[in-house]
PDB file of C-alpha atoms and ligand atoms in Angstrom:
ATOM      1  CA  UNK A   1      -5.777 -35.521 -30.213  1.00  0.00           C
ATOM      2  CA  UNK A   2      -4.359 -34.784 -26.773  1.00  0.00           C
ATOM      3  CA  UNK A   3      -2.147 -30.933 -26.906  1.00  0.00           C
ATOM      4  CA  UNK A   4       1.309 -32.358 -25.651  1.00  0.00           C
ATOM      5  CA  UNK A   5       4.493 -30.421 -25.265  1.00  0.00           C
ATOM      6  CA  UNK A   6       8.364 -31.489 -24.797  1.00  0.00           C
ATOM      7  CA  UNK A   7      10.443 -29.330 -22.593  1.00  0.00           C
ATOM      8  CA  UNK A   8      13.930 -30.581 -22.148  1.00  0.00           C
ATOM      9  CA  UNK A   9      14.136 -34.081 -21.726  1.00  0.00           C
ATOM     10  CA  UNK A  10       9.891 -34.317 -20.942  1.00  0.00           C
ATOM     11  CA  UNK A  11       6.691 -34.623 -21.726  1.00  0.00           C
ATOM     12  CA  UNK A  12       3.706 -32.719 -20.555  1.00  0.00           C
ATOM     13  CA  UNK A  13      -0.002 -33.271 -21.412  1.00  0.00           C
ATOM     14  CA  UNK A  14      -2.820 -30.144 -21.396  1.00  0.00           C
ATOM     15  CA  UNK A  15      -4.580 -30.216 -17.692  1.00  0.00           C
ATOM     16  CA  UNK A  16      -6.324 -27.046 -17.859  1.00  0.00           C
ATOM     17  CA  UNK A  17      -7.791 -25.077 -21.385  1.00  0.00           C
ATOM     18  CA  UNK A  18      -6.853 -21.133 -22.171  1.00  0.00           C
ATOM     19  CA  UNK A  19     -10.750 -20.818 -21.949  1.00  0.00           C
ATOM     20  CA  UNK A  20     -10.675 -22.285 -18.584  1.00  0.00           C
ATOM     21  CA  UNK A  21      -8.061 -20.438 -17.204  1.00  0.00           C
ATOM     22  CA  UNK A  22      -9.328 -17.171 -18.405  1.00  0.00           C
ATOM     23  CA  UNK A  23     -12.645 -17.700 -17.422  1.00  0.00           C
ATOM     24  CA  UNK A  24     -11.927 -18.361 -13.799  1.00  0.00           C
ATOM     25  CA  UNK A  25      -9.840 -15.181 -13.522  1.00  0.00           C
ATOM     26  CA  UNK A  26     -12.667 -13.271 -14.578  1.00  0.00           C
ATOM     27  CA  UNK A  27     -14.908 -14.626 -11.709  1.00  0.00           C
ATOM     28  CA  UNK A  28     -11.864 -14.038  -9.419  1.00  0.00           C
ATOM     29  CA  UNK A  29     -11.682 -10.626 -10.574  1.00  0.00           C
ATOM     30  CA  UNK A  30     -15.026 -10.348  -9.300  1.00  0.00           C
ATOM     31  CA  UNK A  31     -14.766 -11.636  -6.482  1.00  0.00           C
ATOM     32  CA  UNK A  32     -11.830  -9.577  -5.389  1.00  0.00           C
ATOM     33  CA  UNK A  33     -13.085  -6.624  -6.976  1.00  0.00           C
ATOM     34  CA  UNK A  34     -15.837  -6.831  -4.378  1.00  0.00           C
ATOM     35  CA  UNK A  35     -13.857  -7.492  -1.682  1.00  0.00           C
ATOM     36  CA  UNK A  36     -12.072  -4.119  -1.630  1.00  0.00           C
ATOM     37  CA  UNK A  37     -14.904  -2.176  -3.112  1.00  0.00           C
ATOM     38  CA  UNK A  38     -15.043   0.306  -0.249  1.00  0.00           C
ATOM     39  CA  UNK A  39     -11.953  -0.072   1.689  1.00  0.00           C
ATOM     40  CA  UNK A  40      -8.051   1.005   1.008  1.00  0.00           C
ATOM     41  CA  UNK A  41      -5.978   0.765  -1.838  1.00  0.00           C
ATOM     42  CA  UNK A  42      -4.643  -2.374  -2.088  1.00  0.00           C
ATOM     43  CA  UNK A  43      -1.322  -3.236  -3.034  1.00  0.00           C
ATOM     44  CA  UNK A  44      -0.946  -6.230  -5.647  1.00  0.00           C
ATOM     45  CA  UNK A  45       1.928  -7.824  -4.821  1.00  0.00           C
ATOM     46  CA  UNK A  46       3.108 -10.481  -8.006  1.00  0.00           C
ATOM     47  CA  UNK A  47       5.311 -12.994  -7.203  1.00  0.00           C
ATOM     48  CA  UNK A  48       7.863 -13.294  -9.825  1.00  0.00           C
ATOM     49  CA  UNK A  49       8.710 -14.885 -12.056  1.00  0.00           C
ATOM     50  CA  UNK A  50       5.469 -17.475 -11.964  1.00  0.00           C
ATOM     51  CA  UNK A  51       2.779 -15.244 -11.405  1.00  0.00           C
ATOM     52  CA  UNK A  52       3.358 -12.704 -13.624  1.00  0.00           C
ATOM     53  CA  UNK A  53       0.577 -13.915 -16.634  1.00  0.00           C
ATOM     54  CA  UNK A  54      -1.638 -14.663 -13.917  1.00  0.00           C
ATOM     55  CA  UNK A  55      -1.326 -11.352 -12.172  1.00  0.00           C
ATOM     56  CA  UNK A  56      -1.757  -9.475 -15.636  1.00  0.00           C
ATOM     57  CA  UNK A  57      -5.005 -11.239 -16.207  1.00  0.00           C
ATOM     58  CA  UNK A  58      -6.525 -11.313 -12.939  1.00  0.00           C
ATOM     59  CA  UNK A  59      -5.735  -7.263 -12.525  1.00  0.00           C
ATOM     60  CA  UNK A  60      -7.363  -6.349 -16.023  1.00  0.00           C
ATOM     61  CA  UNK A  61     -10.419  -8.090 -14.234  1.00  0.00           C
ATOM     62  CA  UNK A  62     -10.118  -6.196 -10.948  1.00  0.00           C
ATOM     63  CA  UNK A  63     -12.457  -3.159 -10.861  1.00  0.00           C
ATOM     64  CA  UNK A  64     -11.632  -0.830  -7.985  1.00  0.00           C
ATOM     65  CA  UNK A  65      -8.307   1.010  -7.615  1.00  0.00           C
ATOM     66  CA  UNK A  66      -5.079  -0.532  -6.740  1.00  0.00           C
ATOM     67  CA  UNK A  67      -1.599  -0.322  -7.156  1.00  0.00           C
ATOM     68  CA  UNK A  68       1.289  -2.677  -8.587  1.00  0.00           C
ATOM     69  CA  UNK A  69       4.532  -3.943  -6.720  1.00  0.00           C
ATOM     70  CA  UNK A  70       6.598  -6.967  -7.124  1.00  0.00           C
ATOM     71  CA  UNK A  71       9.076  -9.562  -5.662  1.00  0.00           C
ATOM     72  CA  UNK A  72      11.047 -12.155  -6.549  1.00  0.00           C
ATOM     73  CA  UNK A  73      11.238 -15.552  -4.708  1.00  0.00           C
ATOM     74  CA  UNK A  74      13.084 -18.683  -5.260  1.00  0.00           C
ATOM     75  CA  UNK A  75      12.471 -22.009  -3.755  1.00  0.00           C
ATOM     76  CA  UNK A  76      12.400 -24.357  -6.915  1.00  0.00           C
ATOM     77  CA  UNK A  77      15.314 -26.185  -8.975  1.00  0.00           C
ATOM     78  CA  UNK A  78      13.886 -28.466 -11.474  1.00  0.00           C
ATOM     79  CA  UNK A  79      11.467 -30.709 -10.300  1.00  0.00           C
ATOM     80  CA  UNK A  80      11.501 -30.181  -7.036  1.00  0.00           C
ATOM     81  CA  UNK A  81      11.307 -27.741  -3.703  1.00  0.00           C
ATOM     82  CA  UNK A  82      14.516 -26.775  -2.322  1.00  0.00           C
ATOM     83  CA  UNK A  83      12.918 -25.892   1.533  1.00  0.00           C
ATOM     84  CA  UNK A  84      14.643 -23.191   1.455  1.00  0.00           C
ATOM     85  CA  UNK A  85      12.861 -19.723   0.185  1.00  0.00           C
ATOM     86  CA  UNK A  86      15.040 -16.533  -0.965  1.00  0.00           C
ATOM     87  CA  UNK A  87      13.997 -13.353  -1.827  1.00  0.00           C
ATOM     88  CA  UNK A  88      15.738 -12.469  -5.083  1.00  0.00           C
ATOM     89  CA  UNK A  89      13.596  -9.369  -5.469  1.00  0.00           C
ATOM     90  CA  UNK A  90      12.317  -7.258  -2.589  1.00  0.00           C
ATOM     91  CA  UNK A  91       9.032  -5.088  -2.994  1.00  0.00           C
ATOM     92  CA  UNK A  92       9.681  -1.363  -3.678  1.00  0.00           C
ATOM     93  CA  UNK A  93       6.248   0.229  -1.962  1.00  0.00           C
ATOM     94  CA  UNK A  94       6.371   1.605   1.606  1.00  0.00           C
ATOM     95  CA  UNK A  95       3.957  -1.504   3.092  1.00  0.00           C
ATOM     96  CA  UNK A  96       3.568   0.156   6.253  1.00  0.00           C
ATOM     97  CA  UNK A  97      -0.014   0.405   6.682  1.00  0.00           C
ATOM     98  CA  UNK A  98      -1.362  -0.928   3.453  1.00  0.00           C
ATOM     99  CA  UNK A  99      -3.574  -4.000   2.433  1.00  0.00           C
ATOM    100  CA  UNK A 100      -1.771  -6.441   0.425  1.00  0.00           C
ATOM    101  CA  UNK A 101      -3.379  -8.828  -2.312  1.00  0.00           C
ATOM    102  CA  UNK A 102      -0.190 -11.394  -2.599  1.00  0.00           C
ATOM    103  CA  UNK A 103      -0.746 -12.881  -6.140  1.00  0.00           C
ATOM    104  CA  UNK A 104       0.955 -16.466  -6.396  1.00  0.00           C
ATOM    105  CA  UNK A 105       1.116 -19.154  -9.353  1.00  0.00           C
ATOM    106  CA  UNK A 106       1.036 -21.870  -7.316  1.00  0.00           C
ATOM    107  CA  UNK A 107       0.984 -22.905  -3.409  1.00  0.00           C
ATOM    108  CA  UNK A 108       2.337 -26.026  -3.360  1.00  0.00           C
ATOM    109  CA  UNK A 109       4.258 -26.777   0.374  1.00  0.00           C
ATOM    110  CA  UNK A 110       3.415 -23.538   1.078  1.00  0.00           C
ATOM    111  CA  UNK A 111       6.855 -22.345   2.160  1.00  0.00           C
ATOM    112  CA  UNK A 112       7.574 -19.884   0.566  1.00  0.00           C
ATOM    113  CA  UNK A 113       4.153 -17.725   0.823  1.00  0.00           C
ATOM    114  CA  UNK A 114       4.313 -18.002   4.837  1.00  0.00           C
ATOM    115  CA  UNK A 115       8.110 -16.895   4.140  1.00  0.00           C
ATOM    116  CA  UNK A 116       6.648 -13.422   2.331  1.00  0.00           C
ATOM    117  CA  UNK A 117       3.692 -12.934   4.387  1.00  0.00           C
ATOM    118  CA  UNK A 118       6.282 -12.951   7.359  1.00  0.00           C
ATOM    119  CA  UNK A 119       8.277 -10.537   5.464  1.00  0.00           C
ATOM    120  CA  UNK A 120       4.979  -7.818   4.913  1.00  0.00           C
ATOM    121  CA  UNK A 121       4.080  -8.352   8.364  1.00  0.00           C
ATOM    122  CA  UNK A 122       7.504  -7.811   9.874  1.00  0.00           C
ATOM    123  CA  UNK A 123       7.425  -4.616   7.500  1.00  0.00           C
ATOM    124  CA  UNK A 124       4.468  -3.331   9.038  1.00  0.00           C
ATOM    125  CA  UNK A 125       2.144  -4.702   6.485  1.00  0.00           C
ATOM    126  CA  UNK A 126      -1.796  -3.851   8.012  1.00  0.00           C
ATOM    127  CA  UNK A 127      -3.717  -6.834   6.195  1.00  0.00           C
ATOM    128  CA  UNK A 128      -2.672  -9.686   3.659  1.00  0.00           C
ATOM    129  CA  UNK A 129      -4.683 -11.531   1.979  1.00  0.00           C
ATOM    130  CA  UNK A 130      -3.730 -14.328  -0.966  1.00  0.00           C
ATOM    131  CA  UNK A 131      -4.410 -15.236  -4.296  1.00  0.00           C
ATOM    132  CA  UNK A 132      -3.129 -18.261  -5.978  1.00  0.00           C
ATOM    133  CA  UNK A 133      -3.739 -19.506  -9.472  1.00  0.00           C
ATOM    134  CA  UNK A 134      -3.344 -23.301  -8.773  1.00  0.00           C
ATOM    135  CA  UNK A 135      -2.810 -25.242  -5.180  1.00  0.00           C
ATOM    136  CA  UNK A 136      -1.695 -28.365  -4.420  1.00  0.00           C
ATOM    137  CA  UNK A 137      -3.230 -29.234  -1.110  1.00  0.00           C
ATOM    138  CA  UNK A 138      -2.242 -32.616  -0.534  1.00  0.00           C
ATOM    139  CA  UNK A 139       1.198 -30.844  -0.371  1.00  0.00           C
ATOM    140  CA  UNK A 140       0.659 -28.273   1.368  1.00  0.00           C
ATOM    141  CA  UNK A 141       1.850 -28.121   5.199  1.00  0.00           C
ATOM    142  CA  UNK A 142       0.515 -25.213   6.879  1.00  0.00           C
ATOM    143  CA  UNK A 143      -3.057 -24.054   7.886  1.00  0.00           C
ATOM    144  CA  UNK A 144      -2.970 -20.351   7.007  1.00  0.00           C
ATOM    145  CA  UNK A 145      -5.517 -18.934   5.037  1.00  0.00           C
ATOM    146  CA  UNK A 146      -5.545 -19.244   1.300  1.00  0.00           C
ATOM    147  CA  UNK A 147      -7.734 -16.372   0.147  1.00  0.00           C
ATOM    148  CA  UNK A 148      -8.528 -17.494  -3.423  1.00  0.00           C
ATOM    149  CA  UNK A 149      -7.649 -20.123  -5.191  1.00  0.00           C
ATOM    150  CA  UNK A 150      -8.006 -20.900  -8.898  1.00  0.00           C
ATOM    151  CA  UNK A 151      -7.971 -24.550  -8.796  1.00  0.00           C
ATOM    152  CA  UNK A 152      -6.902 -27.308  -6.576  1.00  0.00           C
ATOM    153  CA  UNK A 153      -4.857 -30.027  -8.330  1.00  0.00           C
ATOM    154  CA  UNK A 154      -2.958 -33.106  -7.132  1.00  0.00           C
ATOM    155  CA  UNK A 155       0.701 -33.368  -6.568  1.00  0.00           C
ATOM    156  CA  UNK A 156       1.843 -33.284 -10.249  1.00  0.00           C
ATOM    157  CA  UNK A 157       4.507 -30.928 -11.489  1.00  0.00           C
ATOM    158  CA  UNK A 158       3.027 -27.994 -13.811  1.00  0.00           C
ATOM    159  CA  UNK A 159       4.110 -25.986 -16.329  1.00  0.00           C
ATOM    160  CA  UNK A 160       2.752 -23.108 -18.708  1.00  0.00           C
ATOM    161  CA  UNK A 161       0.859 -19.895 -17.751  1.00  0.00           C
ATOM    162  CA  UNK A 162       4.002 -18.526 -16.008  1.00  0.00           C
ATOM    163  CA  UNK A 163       5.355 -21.413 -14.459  1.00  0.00           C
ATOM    164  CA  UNK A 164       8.194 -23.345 -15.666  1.00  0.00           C
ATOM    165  CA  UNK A 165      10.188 -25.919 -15.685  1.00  0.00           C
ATOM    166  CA  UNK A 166      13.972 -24.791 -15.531  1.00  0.00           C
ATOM    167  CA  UNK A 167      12.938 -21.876 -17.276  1.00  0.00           C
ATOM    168  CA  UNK A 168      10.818 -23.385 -20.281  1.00  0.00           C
ATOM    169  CA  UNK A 169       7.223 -23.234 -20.682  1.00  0.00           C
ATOM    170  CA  UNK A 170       6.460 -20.262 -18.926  1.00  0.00           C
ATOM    171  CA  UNK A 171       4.963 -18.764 -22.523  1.00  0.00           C
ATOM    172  CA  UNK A 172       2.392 -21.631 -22.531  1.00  0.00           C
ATOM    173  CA  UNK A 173      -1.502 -19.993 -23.083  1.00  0.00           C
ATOM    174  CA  UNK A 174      -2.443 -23.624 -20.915  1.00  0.00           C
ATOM    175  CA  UNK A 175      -1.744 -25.399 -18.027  1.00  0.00           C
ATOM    176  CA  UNK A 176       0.409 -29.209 -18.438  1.00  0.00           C
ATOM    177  CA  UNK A 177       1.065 -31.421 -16.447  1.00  0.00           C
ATOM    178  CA  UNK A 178       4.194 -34.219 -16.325  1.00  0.00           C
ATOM    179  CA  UNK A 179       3.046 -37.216 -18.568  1.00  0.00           C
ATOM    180  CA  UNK A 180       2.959 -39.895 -16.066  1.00  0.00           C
ATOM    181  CA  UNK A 181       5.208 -42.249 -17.210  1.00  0.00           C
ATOM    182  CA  UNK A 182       7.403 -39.867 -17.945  1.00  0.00           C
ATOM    183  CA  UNK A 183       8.573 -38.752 -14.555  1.00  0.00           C
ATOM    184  CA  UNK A 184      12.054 -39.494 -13.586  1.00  0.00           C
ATOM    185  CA  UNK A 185      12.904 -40.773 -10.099  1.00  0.00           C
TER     186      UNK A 185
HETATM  187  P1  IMP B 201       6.100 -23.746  -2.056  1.00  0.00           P
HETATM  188  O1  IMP B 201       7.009 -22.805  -1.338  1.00  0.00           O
HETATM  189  O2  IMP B 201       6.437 -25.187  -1.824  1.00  0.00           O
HETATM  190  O3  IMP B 201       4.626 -23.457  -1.832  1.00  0.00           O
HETATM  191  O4  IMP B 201       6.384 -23.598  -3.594  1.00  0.00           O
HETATM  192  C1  IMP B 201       5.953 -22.532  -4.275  1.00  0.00           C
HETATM  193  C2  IMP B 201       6.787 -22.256  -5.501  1.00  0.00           C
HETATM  194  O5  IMP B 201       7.378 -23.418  -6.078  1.00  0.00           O
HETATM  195  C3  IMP B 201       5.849 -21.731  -6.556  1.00  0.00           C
HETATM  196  O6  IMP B 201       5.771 -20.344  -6.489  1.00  0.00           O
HETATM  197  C4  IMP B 201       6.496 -22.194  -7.840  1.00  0.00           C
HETATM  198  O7  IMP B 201       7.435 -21.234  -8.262  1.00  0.00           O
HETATM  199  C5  IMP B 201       7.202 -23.462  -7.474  1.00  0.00           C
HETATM  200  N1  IMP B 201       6.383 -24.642  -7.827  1.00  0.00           N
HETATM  201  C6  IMP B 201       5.662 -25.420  -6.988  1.00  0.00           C
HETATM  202  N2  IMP B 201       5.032 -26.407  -7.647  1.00  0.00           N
HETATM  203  C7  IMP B 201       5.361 -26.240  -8.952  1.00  0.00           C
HETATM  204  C8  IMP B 201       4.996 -26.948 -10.149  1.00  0.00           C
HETATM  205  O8  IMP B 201       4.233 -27.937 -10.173  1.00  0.00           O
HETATM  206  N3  IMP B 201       5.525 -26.450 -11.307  1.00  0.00           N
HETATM  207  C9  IMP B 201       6.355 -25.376 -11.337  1.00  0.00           C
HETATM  208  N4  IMP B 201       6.710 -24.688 -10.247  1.00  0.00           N
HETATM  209  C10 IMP B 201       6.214 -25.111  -9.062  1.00  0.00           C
HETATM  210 MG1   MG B 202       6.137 -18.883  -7.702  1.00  0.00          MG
END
């Protein structure tokens, strides 16, 4: 039988498996692992609180020396974007001069990553490059570069592995996605 799970008032079906999630970090590991093989430390910047099981993973599968920073952004109530992107949380490193790996759960309009790479570069940032979990392209309205990306979905809303809807779900090993029929206008 289909995994389902009720937060709040809905229901959300299983999109993507533990085994599939995990799996993919570990090739993204690699991939970024060989990216910065010879070159500077590289700041891993987490944006919280969504990415924070993603980041965990994906940096116990990155090989080469790095360090750890986060910030806190906020462009999401309920169901839907807000447009407009705070930082709740700034980063505590001196950026000046430093490569930074932003680490993302999700690009979905893209707001509020162009928002924090702004932010970095203002701060002097040397190089950022971006790692997302899960992107929504058909919703996305920019044309900067998205490093990696885990996987590309549609425009359905998400929950588990760090993300949440108004704060439940974030605990969830799997991805779900709002039951069709379920989604209120
Ligand atoms: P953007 O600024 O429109 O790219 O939105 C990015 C932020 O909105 C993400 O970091 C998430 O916190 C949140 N978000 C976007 N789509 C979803 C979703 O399907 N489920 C939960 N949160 C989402
Ligand atoms: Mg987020």
């Amino acid at each position: 039988m289909e995994k389902t799970v009720k937060l709040h008032d809905l229901d959300f079906g299983i999109l993507i498996t533990r085994n599939i999630l995990e799996d993919r970090i570990l090739d993204l590991g690699k991939e970024i692992s060989s990216a910065y093989k010879t070159d500077d430390i590289p700041v891993i910047m987490g944006v919280l609180q969504g990415a924070v099981m993603f980041c965990a993973e994906l940096v116990k599968n990155i090989d080469v020396p790095l360090e750890m920073d986060f910030v806190r952004i906020k462009s999401y109530s309920g169901l839907g974007t807000t447009g407009k992107v705070l930082m709740t949380k700034q980063w505590e490193k001196d950026v000046k001069g430093r490569k930074i790996l932003i680490v993302e759960d999700i690009i979905d309009t893209g707001n509020s990553i162009l928002y924090l790479k702004d932010q970095l570069l203002k701060a002097g940032a040397k190089e950022i490059k971006i790692a997302t979990l899960l992107f929504k392209p058909k919703a996305f309205k920019f044309n900067y570069k998205i490093d990696w990306i885990g996987f590309e979905i549609g425009n359905e809303f998400v929950v588990g592995y760090g993300l949440d809807y108004d704060g439940l779900g974030r605990n969830l090993p799997e991805v779900y996605q709002l039951s069709s029929d379920k989604k209120q206008s």
